[in-house]
Short mmCIF file of C-alpha atoms in Angstrom, two decimals:
data_model
loop_
_atom_site.label_atom_id
_atom_site.label_comp_id
_atom_site.label_asym_id
_atom_site.label_seq_id
_atom_site.Cartn_x
_atom_site.Cartn_y
_atom_site.Cartn_z
CA PHE A 1 40.12 91.88 29.85
CA LEU A 2 37.08 90.12 28.55
CA SER A 3 35.33 87.68 30.77
CA ILE A 4 32.98 84.93 29.75
CA ASP A 5 30.65 83.73 32.45
CA LYS A 6 29.28 80.80 30.54
CA VAL A 7 30.35 79.18 27.30
CA GLN A 8 27.46 77.49 25.55
CA ASN A 9 28.52 74.57 23.43
CA LYS A 10 26.38 73.99 20.38
CA PRO A 11 25.59 70.42 19.50
CA VAL A 12 27.67 69.01 16.67
CA ILE A 13 25.27 67.71 14.04
CA LYS A 14 26.18 65.51 11.08
CA ILE A 15 23.85 64.85 8.15
CA TYR A 16 24.53 61.98 5.77
CA PRO A 17 24.35 61.03 3.00
CA ASN A 18 24.33 64.54 1.61
CA PRO A 19 23.64 64.80 -1.29
CA THR A 20 21.11 61.98 -1.11
CA ASN A 21 19.04 59.99 -3.56
CA VAL A 22 17.85 57.27 -1.17
CA GLY A 23 14.80 59.06 0.26
CA GLN A 24 16.23 59.69 3.71
CA VAL A 25 19.13 61.20 5.61
CA THR A 26 20.58 60.26 8.97
CA ILE A 27 21.08 63.03 11.52
CA ASP A 28 23.63 62.41 14.26
CA SER A 29 24.06 64.79 17.18
CA THR A 30 26.49 65.01 20.08
CA GLU A 31 23.56 65.99 22.33
CA ASN A 32 20.56 64.09 23.60
CA GLY A 33 17.05 65.40 23.15
CA ASN A 34 14.51 65.95 20.44
CA ILE A 35 15.65 67.37 17.13
CA THR A 36 13.25 69.64 15.25
CA ILE A 37 13.89 70.13 11.55
CA GLN A 38 12.45 72.84 9.35
CA VAL A 39 13.17 72.55 5.64
CA TYR A 40 13.03 75.55 3.29
CA ASP A 41 13.27 75.70 -0.49
CA VAL A 42 15.63 78.14 -2.23
CA LEU A 43 12.88 80.79 -2.28
CA GLY A 44 12.61 80.67 1.52
CA LYS A 45 9.27 78.85 1.68
CA GLN A 46 8.96 76.26 4.44
CA VAL A 47 8.22 72.93 2.78
CA LYS A 48 8.52 70.56 5.74
CA LYS A 49 8.68 70.59 9.54
CA GLU A 50 9.20 67.56 11.72
CA THR A 51 10.37 66.60 15.21
CA LEU A 52 12.46 63.45 14.98
CA THR A 53 11.84 60.44 17.17
CA SER A 54 14.82 58.63 15.60
CA LYS A 55 17.95 59.61 13.69
CA VAL A 56 16.29 59.06 10.30
CA PHE A 57 14.68 61.98 8.46
CA SER A 58 12.55 61.08 5.44
CA VAL A 59 12.90 63.26 2.35
CA LEU A 60 10.75 61.11 0.07
CA ASP A 61 8.16 63.90 -0.24
CA LEU A 62 10.73 66.48 -1.43
CA THR A 63 11.51 66.96 -5.11
CA PRO A 64 15.14 66.94 -6.27
CA GLY A 65 16.92 70.22 -5.62
CA LEU A 66 18.69 72.31 -3.00
CA TYR A 67 17.12 72.92 0.42
CA ILE A 68 18.08 74.70 3.63
CA MET A 69 17.57 72.81 6.88
CA GLN A 70 17.20 74.60 10.20
CA ILE A 71 17.94 72.05 12.91
CA THR A 72 17.00 72.89 16.50
CA GLN A 73 18.00 70.91 19.58
CA ASN A 74 18.03 71.90 23.26
CA GLY A 75 17.53 75.59 22.45
CA SER A 76 20.43 75.77 19.97
CA PHE A 77 20.06 75.74 16.22
CA THR A 78 22.20 75.30 13.17
CA THR A 79 21.56 75.70 9.46
CA GLU A 80 22.71 73.17 6.86
CA LYS A 81 22.29 72.76 3.12
CA LEU A 82 20.63 69.59 1.83
CA MET A 83 20.88 68.42 -1.78
CA ILE A 84 18.40 65.87 -3.06
CA ASN A 85 19.30 64.17 -6.36
#
């Protein structure tokens, strides 16, 4: 038998609108706490890093294209694709 001492629930994070052309995305999480976002281009170069103080993440400084977002909150992280039109 397998035993699990502790099940760690990852926060459920929603990003919208995605794809976006409005210069920002909203990031909703089931957890409380700061959200740190690192954005990488398709070549793997980090192009932006920010700790959110609200649910709104500005993407005005990013050129149209496909990006990878690493979102960290309360020690857990998830990776999402972001398309900017």
